[in-house]
Short mmCIF file of C-alpha atoms in Angstrom, two decimals:
data_model
loop_
_atom_site.label_atom_id
_atom_site.label_comp_id
_atom_site.label_asym_id
_atom_site.label_seq_id
_atom_site.Cartn_x
_atom_site.Cartn_y
_atom_site.Cartn_z
CA MET A 1 -36.06 22.19 -47.58
CA GLU A 2 -39.14 21.90 -48.91
CA LYS A 3 -39.97 23.84 -52.13
CA ASN A 4 -41.08 27.31 -51.13
CA PHE A 5 -40.86 26.88 -47.41
CA PRO A 6 -41.23 29.38 -45.26
CA PRO A 7 -38.06 32.11 -45.67
CA ILE A 8 -38.74 33.92 -43.08
CA CYS A 9 -39.01 31.03 -40.81
CA ALA A 10 -35.77 29.65 -42.20
CA ALA A 11 -34.12 32.99 -41.58
CA MET A 12 -35.41 32.75 -37.89
CA LYS A 13 -34.31 29.22 -37.63
CA LYS A 14 -30.55 29.82 -38.97
CA TYR A 15 -29.97 33.12 -36.87
CA SER A 16 -31.25 31.34 -33.47
CA ALA A 17 -28.90 28.30 -34.27
CA ASP A 18 -25.89 30.44 -34.97
CA GLY A 19 -24.78 30.61 -31.35
CA VAL A 20 -24.74 34.56 -31.38
CA ILE A 21 -24.50 36.23 -27.79
CA PRO A 22 -27.31 38.98 -28.15
CA PHE A 23 -26.65 42.09 -26.94
CA HIS A 24 -29.54 43.45 -28.75
CA THR A 25 -33.31 43.57 -28.08
CA PRO A 26 -35.48 42.13 -27.00
CA GLY A 27 -34.79 42.05 -23.25
CA HIS A 28 -35.37 38.71 -22.59
CA LYS A 29 -32.48 37.67 -24.82
CA GLN A 30 -33.76 34.70 -26.48
CA GLY A 31 -35.60 33.44 -23.68
CA ARG A 32 -32.63 33.54 -21.03
CA GLY A 33 -34.50 36.69 -18.96
CA ALA A 34 -37.98 35.57 -19.66
CA HIS A 35 -40.68 35.15 -16.81
CA GLU A 36 -41.76 31.58 -16.19
CA LEU A 37 -45.28 32.53 -17.01
CA LEU A 38 -43.95 33.81 -20.36
CA ARG A 39 -42.00 30.66 -20.73
CA GLU A 40 -45.46 28.65 -20.20
CA LEU A 41 -47.03 30.79 -23.15
CA LEU A 42 -44.03 30.41 -25.48
CA THR A 43 -41.86 27.29 -25.88
CA ALA A 44 -37.87 27.58 -25.39
CA GLU A 45 -37.38 27.83 -29.33
CA GLY A 46 -40.26 30.19 -29.80
CA LEU A 47 -38.47 32.46 -27.07
CA ARG A 48 -34.98 31.74 -28.88
CA GLN A 49 -36.53 32.98 -32.10
CA GLU A 50 -38.37 36.06 -31.08
CA VAL A 51 -35.62 38.57 -31.94
CA SER A 52 -35.79 41.77 -34.19
CA LEU A 53 -34.11 44.15 -36.36
CA MET A 54 -31.40 41.63 -37.38
CA ASP A 55 -30.13 42.17 -40.79
CA GLU A 56 -30.37 38.81 -41.92
CA LEU A 57 -34.20 38.89 -40.38
CA ASP A 58 -34.97 41.70 -43.23
CA ASP A 59 -36.86 45.02 -42.49
CA LEU A 60 -40.49 45.03 -42.84
CA HIS A 61 -40.50 48.75 -44.05
CA GLU A 62 -37.58 48.09 -46.72
CA PRO A 63 -37.76 44.37 -47.57
CA HIS A 64 -34.72 42.68 -49.38
CA SER A 65 -34.54 39.46 -48.23
CA CYS A 66 -36.57 36.89 -46.09
CA ILE A 67 -40.05 39.02 -45.88
CA LYS A 68 -39.57 40.11 -49.57
CA SER A 69 -39.38 36.47 -50.69
CA ALA A 70 -42.24 35.66 -48.41
CA GLN A 71 -44.85 38.55 -49.74
CA ILE A 72 -43.79 37.66 -53.58
CA LEU A 73 -44.76 34.01 -52.69
CA ALA A 74 -48.09 35.34 -50.88
CA ALA A 75 -49.02 37.52 -53.79
CA LYS A 76 -48.53 34.69 -56.05
CA LEU A 77 -50.67 32.26 -54.17
CA TRP A 78 -53.39 34.68 -53.84
CA ARG A 79 -53.06 35.89 -57.63
CA ALA A 80 -52.27 39.40 -56.84
CA ASP A 81 -49.45 41.44 -58.40
CA GLU A 82 -48.03 42.35 -54.70
CA CYS A 83 -48.56 41.73 -51.35
CA LEU A 84 -47.82 43.25 -47.89
CA PHE A 85 -47.66 41.69 -44.46
CA MET A 86 -49.74 43.71 -41.65
CA VAL A 87 -48.61 43.14 -38.09
CA ASN A 88 -51.15 45.85 -37.13
CA GLY A 89 -54.25 43.68 -37.94
CA THR A 90 -56.51 44.44 -41.01
CA THR A 91 -57.29 47.79 -39.50
CA SER A 92 -54.05 49.17 -40.60
CA ALA A 93 -54.29 47.12 -43.90
CA ILE A 94 -57.67 49.09 -44.63
CA GLN A 95 -56.22 52.26 -43.54
CA ALA A 96 -53.15 51.99 -46.02
CA MET A 97 -55.74 50.80 -48.89
CA ILE A 98 -57.52 54.05 -48.50
CA PHE A 99 -54.69 56.50 -47.34
CA GLY A 100 -52.22 54.89 -49.95
CA THR A 101 -55.24 55.48 -53.03
CA LEU A 102 -57.03 58.60 -52.02
CA LYS A 103 -56.17 62.09 -51.35
CA ALA A 104 -58.13 65.03 -49.39
CA GLY A 105 -61.03 66.03 -51.16
CA ASP A 106 -61.76 62.62 -53.19
CA LEU A 107 -64.89 61.30 -53.06
CA ILE A 108 -65.04 57.37 -51.96
CA PHE A 109 -68.52 55.14 -51.98
CA ILE A 110 -68.41 53.24 -48.45
CA PRO A 111 -71.19 50.91 -47.05
CA ARG A 112 -73.46 51.80 -44.34
CA ASN A 113 -72.05 48.80 -42.31
CA ALA A 114 -68.33 49.79 -43.22
CA HIS A 115 -65.72 48.38 -40.16
CA ARG A 116 -64.50 51.57 -37.99
CA SER A 117 -61.21 51.33 -39.61
CA VAL A 118 -62.79 52.59 -42.74
CA ILE A 119 -63.50 55.95 -40.88
CA SER A 120 -59.99 56.11 -39.55
CA GLY A 121 -58.73 55.60 -42.91
CA LEU A 122 -60.85 58.33 -44.27
CA ILE A 123 -59.57 60.83 -41.57
CA LEU A 124 -56.22 59.62 -42.43
CA SER A 125 -56.50 60.57 -46.06
CA GLY A 126 -58.91 63.30 -46.12
CA ALA A 127 -61.19 61.75 -48.46
CA ILE A 128 -65.27 62.31 -48.48
CA PRO A 129 -67.49 59.34 -48.03
CA ILE A 130 -70.52 58.55 -49.92
CA PHE A 131 -72.87 56.40 -47.72
CA LEU A 132 -74.51 53.36 -49.76
CA PRO A 133 -77.45 51.71 -48.27
CA VAL A 134 -76.71 47.95 -47.48
CA GLU A 135 -79.80 45.39 -48.14
CA PHE A 136 -81.19 43.92 -45.13
CA ASP A 137 -82.77 40.37 -44.24
CA GLU A 138 -86.04 40.69 -41.99
CA GLU A 139 -86.66 37.43 -41.76
CA PHE A 140 -83.11 37.14 -39.76
CA ASN A 141 -82.95 40.88 -38.80
CA LEU A 142 -79.15 41.13 -40.50
CA PRO A 143 -77.12 43.18 -42.81
CA LEU A 144 -76.75 41.42 -46.14
CA ASN A 145 -74.31 43.46 -48.40
CA VAL A 146 -74.53 46.32 -51.03
CA SER A 147 -76.30 45.57 -54.54
CA VAL A 148 -75.13 45.80 -57.82
CA GLU A 149 -78.27 48.02 -58.94
CA THR A 150 -76.95 50.29 -55.82
CA ILE A 151 -73.62 50.74 -57.19
CA GLU A 152 -75.22 51.55 -60.72
CA ARG A 153 -77.40 54.14 -59.17
CA ALA A 154 -74.20 55.40 -57.09
CA ILE A 155 -72.23 56.12 -59.91
CA LYS A 156 -74.74 57.82 -61.87
CA LYS A 157 -75.64 60.17 -59.18
CA PHE A 158 -71.81 60.46 -58.14
CA PRO A 159 -69.51 60.08 -61.24
CA GLN A 160 -66.76 62.49 -60.21
CA ALA A 161 -66.24 59.83 -57.25
CA LYS A 162 -62.51 58.08 -57.12
CA ALA A 163 -63.46 54.84 -55.62
CA VAL A 164 -66.08 52.21 -54.38
CA LEU A 165 -65.03 50.39 -51.01
CA LEU A 166 -67.18 47.23 -50.26
CA VAL A 167 -66.98 44.88 -47.15
CA SER A 168 -67.51 41.06 -49.09
CA PRO A 169 -68.10 38.82 -47.55
CA ASN A 170 -69.57 40.56 -44.53
CA TYR A 171 -69.42 39.40 -41.10
CA TYR A 172 -72.22 36.83 -41.55
CA GLY A 173 -70.73 35.55 -44.82
CA ALA A 174 -73.04 37.70 -47.53
CA ALA A 175 -71.05 38.40 -50.24
CA THR A 176 -72.19 40.59 -53.26
CA ASP A 177 -71.28 39.90 -57.26
CA LEU A 178 -67.66 41.43 -57.03
CA GLU A 179 -67.64 40.95 -60.81
CA LYS A 180 -70.37 42.86 -61.79
CA ILE A 181 -69.57 45.76 -59.71
CA SER A 182 -65.97 45.62 -60.89
CA GLU A 183 -66.77 46.20 -64.61
CA LEU A 184 -69.39 48.92 -63.56
CA VAL A 185 -66.47 50.64 -61.23
CA HIS A 186 -63.71 50.33 -63.66
CA SER A 187 -65.94 51.44 -66.68
CA ALA A 188 -66.41 54.66 -64.53
CA GLY A 189 -62.59 55.62 -64.02
CA MET A 190 -63.05 54.59 -60.43
CA ILE A 191 -60.82 51.89 -58.28
CA LEU A 192 -62.23 49.26 -56.06
CA LEU A 193 -61.27 48.52 -52.91
CA ILE A 194 -62.05 45.27 -50.74
CA ASP A 195 -62.49 44.89 -47.16
CA GLU A 196 -62.18 41.02 -47.42
CA ALA A 197 -61.28 40.78 -43.80
CA HIS A 198 -63.61 37.33 -43.43
CA GLY A 199 -62.51 36.18 -47.11
CA ALA A 200 -58.89 34.98 -46.97
CA HIS A 201 -59.77 31.40 -47.77
CA LEU A 202 -62.52 32.00 -50.55
CA GLN A 203 -60.15 31.19 -53.43
CA PHE A 204 -59.40 27.81 -52.09
CA CYS A 205 -62.87 26.46 -52.79
CA ALA A 206 -64.78 26.53 -55.83
CA GLU A 207 -68.47 26.31 -53.63
CA LEU A 208 -67.30 29.57 -52.10
CA PRO A 209 -67.78 33.16 -53.52
CA LYS A 210 -65.09 34.16 -55.73
CA SER A 211 -62.26 36.09 -54.00
CA ALA A 212 -61.79 39.97 -54.62
CA MET A 213 -58.88 40.20 -56.35
CA ASP A 214 -60.16 37.11 -58.70
CA SER A 215 -63.23 39.38 -59.53
CA GLY A 216 -60.92 42.10 -60.39
CA ALA A 217 -60.55 44.56 -57.34
CA ASP A 218 -57.78 46.70 -57.37
CA LEU A 219 -56.66 46.24 -53.49
CA ALA A 220 -57.97 43.98 -51.05
CA ALA A 221 -57.15 43.63 -47.03
CA GLN A 222 -57.36 40.20 -45.86
CA SER A 223 -57.30 38.88 -41.97
CA THR A 224 -55.09 35.78 -42.39
CA HIS A 225 -55.99 35.03 -38.63
CA LYS A 226 -59.68 34.97 -39.31
CA ILE A 227 -60.20 31.44 -41.05
CA LEU A 228 -56.65 30.41 -42.02
CA GLY A 229 -53.83 29.71 -39.51
CA ALA A 230 -51.60 33.11 -38.68
CA LEU A 231 -51.53 34.23 -35.32
CA THR A 232 -54.17 37.03 -34.23
CA GLN A 233 -53.13 40.60 -35.62
CA CYS A 234 -51.75 39.25 -38.81
CA SER A 235 -53.38 40.24 -42.19
CA MET A 236 -51.91 40.70 -45.46
CA LEU A 237 -52.79 43.48 -48.17
CA MET A 238 -53.08 42.77 -51.72
CA PHE A 239 -53.08 44.74 -54.78
CA LYS A 240 -52.31 45.54 -58.00
CA LYS A 241 -48.94 46.73 -58.95
CA ASN A 242 -49.93 50.14 -60.42
CA PHE A 243 -50.75 51.20 -56.79
CA ALA A 244 -47.54 49.77 -55.09
CA GLU A 245 -45.41 53.13 -54.51
CA ARG A 246 -48.17 54.83 -52.70
CA VAL A 247 -49.61 51.95 -50.70
CA LYS A 248 -46.28 50.89 -49.28
CA ARG A 249 -45.53 54.50 -48.31
CA ALA A 250 -48.94 54.50 -46.23
CA ALA A 251 -48.22 51.21 -44.80
CA SER A 252 -45.01 52.11 -43.71
CA LEU A 253 -46.32 55.18 -41.75
CA LEU A 254 -49.18 52.97 -40.36
CA GLN A 255 -46.83 49.86 -39.16
CA THR A 256 -44.66 49.35 -35.96
CA THR A 257 -41.18 49.82 -36.59
CA SER A 258 -40.62 46.89 -34.37
CA PRO A 259 -42.78 44.22 -35.58
CA ASN A 260 -42.98 40.98 -33.86
CA GLN A 261 -41.20 38.18 -35.56
CA LEU A 262 -43.37 35.64 -34.50
CA LEU A 263 -46.04 37.26 -35.91
CA LEU A 264 -44.22 37.69 -39.24
CA ALA A 265 -43.29 34.01 -39.23
CA SER A 266 -47.08 32.86 -38.55
CA LEU A 267 -48.13 34.56 -41.97
CA ASP A 268 -45.34 33.21 -43.85
CA ILE A 269 -46.44 29.65 -42.23
CA ALA A 270 -50.12 30.23 -43.15
CA ARG A 271 -49.30 30.83 -46.70
CA PHE A 272 -47.02 28.13 -46.75
CA GLN A 273 -49.83 25.75 -45.16
CA MET A 274 -52.04 26.97 -47.80
CA GLU A 275 -50.05 26.27 -50.41
CA LEU A 276 -49.32 22.69 -49.39
CA ASP A 277 -52.99 21.70 -48.92
CA GLY A 278 -55.29 24.86 -49.04
CA ARG A 279 -57.90 23.18 -51.38
CA GLU A 280 -58.19 20.11 -49.05
CA LYS A 281 -58.31 22.13 -45.99
CA ILE A 282 -60.97 24.89 -47.01
CA SER A 283 -63.03 22.29 -48.71
CA LYS A 284 -62.87 19.95 -45.72
CA ALA A 285 -64.03 23.13 -43.53
CA VAL A 286 -67.19 23.43 -46.01
CA GLU A 287 -67.88 19.65 -46.01
CA LEU A 288 -68.07 20.22 -42.13
CA SER A 289 -70.39 23.36 -42.65
CA LYS A 290 -72.79 21.88 -44.84
CA ARG A 291 -73.11 18.59 -42.30
CA LEU A 292 -73.43 20.96 -39.61
CA ARG A 293 -76.43 23.32 -41.77
CA ALA A 294 -77.90 20.14 -42.37
CA GLU A 295 -78.11 18.60 -38.75
CA ILE A 296 -79.60 22.14 -37.59
CA LYS A 297 -82.37 22.17 -40.00
CA LYS A 298 -83.80 19.03 -38.30
CA ILE A 299 -83.67 20.93 -34.71
CA ARG A 300 -87.15 22.41 -34.15
CA GLY A 301 -87.05 25.92 -33.38
CA LEU A 302 -83.94 26.98 -35.31
CA LYS A 303 -83.70 28.29 -38.56
CA ILE A 304 -80.31 28.22 -40.63
CA PHE A 305 -79.16 31.55 -42.71
CA ASP A 306 -78.76 30.14 -46.66
CA ALA A 307 -77.61 32.44 -49.20
CA PRO A 308 -80.15 35.41 -49.58
CA LYS A 309 -81.44 36.26 -53.27
CA ASN A 310 -79.12 38.42 -55.31
CA PHE A 311 -76.15 37.48 -52.96
CA SER A 312 -73.47 34.75 -52.28
CA LEU A 313 -72.81 33.06 -49.15
CA ASP A 314 -69.44 31.71 -47.54
CA LEU A 315 -70.61 28.55 -46.22
CA THR A 316 -67.94 28.52 -43.30
CA LYS A 317 -70.17 30.98 -41.74
CA VAL A 318 -73.05 29.46 -39.96
CA THR A 319 -75.50 31.96 -38.59
CA VAL A 320 -78.29 30.35 -36.29
CA ASN A 321 -81.73 32.03 -35.71
CA VAL A 322 -82.84 31.60 -32.20
CA GLN A 323 -86.20 33.66 -32.04
CA ASN A 324 -88.65 30.99 -31.85
CA LEU A 325 -86.80 29.55 -28.73
CA GLY A 326 -88.11 32.76 -26.80
CA LEU A 327 -84.39 33.73 -26.42
CA THR A 328 -82.23 36.83 -27.94
CA GLY A 329 -78.98 35.74 -29.55
CA ALA A 330 -77.27 37.10 -26.46
CA GLU A 331 -79.08 34.88 -24.26
CA ALA A 332 -78.41 31.84 -26.12
CA GLU A 333 -74.78 32.79 -26.16
CA GLU A 334 -74.58 32.83 -22.27
CA ILE A 335 -76.29 29.58 -21.98
CA LEU A 336 -74.03 28.06 -24.80
CA ARG A 337 -70.73 29.27 -23.01
CA GLN A 338 -71.73 29.10 -19.37
CA GLU A 339 -73.56 25.79 -19.24
CA LEU A 340 -72.58 23.77 -22.57
CA LYS A 341 -68.82 25.15 -23.17
CA ILE A 342 -69.51 26.35 -26.56
CA GLN A 343 -68.41 29.59 -27.63
CA CYS A 344 -69.69 31.35 -30.56
CA GLU A 345 -68.03 34.16 -32.61
CA LEU A 346 -70.72 36.54 -32.11
CA SER A 347 -74.16 36.90 -31.08
CA ASP A 348 -76.81 39.56 -32.23
CA ALA A 349 -80.45 40.27 -31.25
CA ALA A 350 -81.74 37.29 -33.28
CA ASN A 351 -78.97 35.02 -34.38
CA LEU A 352 -75.55 33.26 -33.25
CA LEU A 353 -72.58 33.21 -35.73
CA PHE A 354 -70.45 30.09 -35.85
CA LEU A 355 -67.26 29.84 -38.17
CA ILE A 356 -66.16 26.48 -39.17
CA THR A 357 -62.49 25.98 -40.33
CA PHE A 358 -60.08 23.50 -40.92
CA ALA A 359 -59.57 23.09 -37.41
CA ASP A 360 -62.69 21.63 -36.88
CA SER A 361 -63.43 18.15 -37.25
CA ASP A 362 -66.95 15.39 -36.95
CA GLU A 363 -66.41 15.42 -33.14
CA THR A 364 -66.16 19.17 -32.77
CA ILE A 365 -69.37 19.68 -35.36
CA SER A 366 -71.15 16.75 -33.30
CA LYS A 367 -70.78 18.66 -29.77
CA LEU A 368 -72.04 21.64 -31.28
CA VAL A 369 -75.15 20.18 -32.98
CA ASP A 370 -75.73 18.27 -29.40
CA ALA A 371 -75.48 21.55 -27.36
CA LEU A 372 -77.91 23.36 -30.09
CA LYS A 373 -80.38 20.35 -29.25
CA VAL A 374 -80.31 21.06 -25.42
CA LEU A 375 -80.83 24.57 -25.78
CA ALA A 376 -83.86 24.36 -28.34
CA SER A 377 -85.12 21.36 -26.09
CA ARG A 378 -86.34 24.19 -23.49
CA PRO A 379 -89.77 25.70 -23.55
CA HIS A 380 -89.88 28.25 -26.48
CA LYS A 381 -92.13 30.83 -28.03
CA LYS A 382 -91.63 33.43 -30.85
CA ILE A 383 -89.84 36.79 -30.46
CA SER A 384 -90.77 39.52 -32.83
CA LEU A 385 -88.13 42.03 -34.03
CA PRO A 386 -89.63 44.84 -35.89
CA PRO A 387 -87.46 45.50 -38.81
CA PRO A 388 -85.24 48.45 -38.67
CA ASN A 389 -86.18 51.87 -40.45
CA LEU A 390 -83.23 51.91 -42.81
CA SER A 391 -82.60 54.62 -45.12
CA ARG A 392 -82.61 53.86 -48.82
CA GLU A 393 -80.66 57.19 -49.97
CA ILE A 394 -77.20 57.48 -51.38
CA LEU A 395 -75.77 60.60 -49.64
CA SER A 396 -72.58 62.44 -49.32
CA ALA A 397 -71.05 63.59 -45.80
CA GLU A 398 -71.18 67.25 -45.19
CA LEU A 399 -67.70 67.52 -44.24
CA SER A 400 -64.81 64.87 -44.38
CA PRO A 401 -64.41 62.68 -41.39
CA ARG A 402 -60.70 64.24 -41.10
CA GLU A 403 -62.25 68.08 -40.86
CA THR A 404 -64.91 66.66 -38.37
CA PHE A 405 -62.13 65.11 -36.07
CA TYR A 406 -60.15 68.79 -36.03
CA LEU A 407 -63.08 71.09 -35.75
CA PRO A 408 -64.45 71.99 -32.14
CA THR A 409 -67.65 70.16 -30.75
CA GLU A 410 -70.37 70.43 -28.57
CA ILE A 411 -73.12 68.03 -26.61
CA ILE A 412 -76.70 69.56 -27.52
CA PRO A 413 -80.25 68.07 -26.92
CA LEU A 414 -81.05 65.15 -29.59
CA GLU A 415 -84.30 67.04 -30.43
CA LYS A 416 -82.28 70.27 -31.56
CA SER A 417 -79.76 68.46 -33.69
CA VAL A 418 -81.59 68.71 -36.93
CA GLY A 419 -79.41 70.21 -39.35
CA LYS A 420 -76.52 70.13 -37.40
CA ILE A 421 -73.25 68.18 -38.59
CA CYS A 422 -72.62 64.71 -36.59
CA ALA A 423 -69.22 64.68 -35.03
CA GLU A 424 -69.81 60.81 -33.67
CA GLU A 425 -70.83 57.46 -34.76
CA ILE A 426 -74.40 56.38 -34.09
CA THR A 427 -75.18 52.68 -34.44
CA PHE A 428 -77.60 50.19 -32.86
CA TYR A 429 -76.85 46.34 -32.40
CA PRO A 430 -78.91 45.04 -34.06
CA PRO A 431 -78.65 45.70 -36.96
CA GLY A 432 -75.12 46.98 -36.61
CA ILE A 433 -75.58 49.75 -39.46
CA PRO A 434 -74.67 53.28 -38.42
CA LEU A 435 -77.41 55.73 -38.77
CA LEU A 436 -75.05 58.63 -38.59
CA MET A 437 -71.43 58.93 -39.28
CA PRO A 438 -69.03 61.47 -38.51
CA GLY A 439 -69.55 64.54 -40.87
CA GLU A 440 -73.17 63.72 -41.79
CA LYS A 441 -75.77 66.15 -41.82
CA ILE A 442 -78.53 65.34 -39.09
CA SER A 443 -82.07 65.24 -40.55
CA ALA A 444 -85.52 65.17 -38.86
CA GLN A 445 -85.97 61.77 -40.31
CA VAL A 446 -82.50 60.22 -38.76
CA VAL A 447 -83.55 62.16 -35.39
CA GLU A 448 -87.13 59.93 -35.50
CA MET A 449 -85.30 56.67 -36.29
CA ILE A 450 -82.91 56.98 -33.37
CA ARG A 451 -86.04 57.91 -31.02
CA GLN A 452 -87.43 54.73 -32.38
CA SER A 453 -84.31 52.41 -32.50
CA GLY A 454 -83.60 49.90 -29.57
CA GLY A 455 -80.82 47.98 -28.61
CA ARG A 456 -77.25 48.18 -27.60
CA VAL A 457 -75.74 51.67 -28.90
CA ILE A 458 -72.35 52.03 -29.91
CA GLY A 459 -70.13 54.98 -30.51
CA ALA A 460 -72.47 57.62 -28.92
CA SER A 461 -70.91 59.67 -25.91
CA ASP A 462 -74.53 59.69 -24.31
CA LYS A 463 -75.74 56.15 -24.23
CA THR A 464 -79.21 57.40 -23.58
CA LEU A 465 -79.13 59.40 -26.78
CA SER A 466 -80.79 62.40 -25.33
CA THR A 467 -78.01 64.48 -26.24
CA ILE A 468 -75.68 64.14 -29.24
CA LYS A 469 -72.02 65.50 -30.00
CA VAL A 470 -72.20 67.86 -33.12
CA VAL A 471 -69.68 70.11 -34.80
CA ASN A 472 -69.96 73.27 -33.12
CA GLN A 473 -70.40 75.86 -36.16
CA ARG A 474 -70.42 78.91 -33.86
CA GLU A 475 -66.88 79.00 -33.40
#
């Protein structure tokens, strides 16, 4: 076999070829009982290898053979001390990262645009969040990242904090200066946790922002399926060895005891693929992205999001602003999908986001450019979006999300909520940055911001926001 051939795949092939008559799970028994629809989804060989819990196929919770070998190879490639394969998505990786490093009452800095999995990780750990403001690009109407200066201010204000968690790069590819932040955080005796869900590919091209582990992070959660070649739901958690014991225990509590072998194998294969020619593949994606950017800049009415001041940009995330076409992002997405058979990754009030990977080609890029030309050829006018009134304050939650989770709640009118403790997340799209998180005290300023905000509401029990869920402090 080739050097560093995926060890999990090797074990699966060996077992399926051994002629064993299975009297064990799964019930389809190597495909013999599979419905024809499932056979259409998976090859016969895939069904033969979709087995679990056999000793020679290792144990995700106590790896000693092929899974252990695969994780060691991945840690080496991504330049971490250790790596855990995660099959419950990056959500479980982020939860394990927080749960495995913090305890109840610990203070942790988190950005306002943190993924909801961060809040669930805080509920599990009992840690108390201190919310960091996120810089905002008014021209493109989208969130950027947390600045180095904000981290400096935060550490001075709350020197007793235990950790800093950042999202870098964010969904739009905006990455902060993790090297400088790492120095600040470690000098203050804190640990640095990175939600790198959108950055598993960074280290394979020098034109991209520096990866979290290369920048000095202590732990980084990566979605191996987002830009690389693993199956959806597959992620890796990278970390330094001094965090190994608790992080492994936390991950074991959060992951299924029946991991799908095909998911594990896809992680193993994604690592193997990157090890064989990862630099070539990611460099190809970057070159295609640069060509796409150049072509879009020629299309009247469209604007391309480039690296903002004080931040770097993952070029494989191509954000196109459509405001000057007289369309919202959602309207432009609908036209592209239904009429022109192009599907973007996401749309917001003003933008479309396209992900460029090594699976793309000159042909797919040309089809996207042609579709955008058709989109832009329609009569257009400019849409003005008022910039969101985002707070610049660094504030600690009144209660931990865990305390808030277990306390009794009540629904009250929004205008009577000032001074109460919020029991839900209130987020507007755009900009996708929560105005309120569970455990925060509600201020008069925030109530006024909610009244003035427009757009789609996420997290609220009352989508009209005439009422709000708060902690019932009378009980």
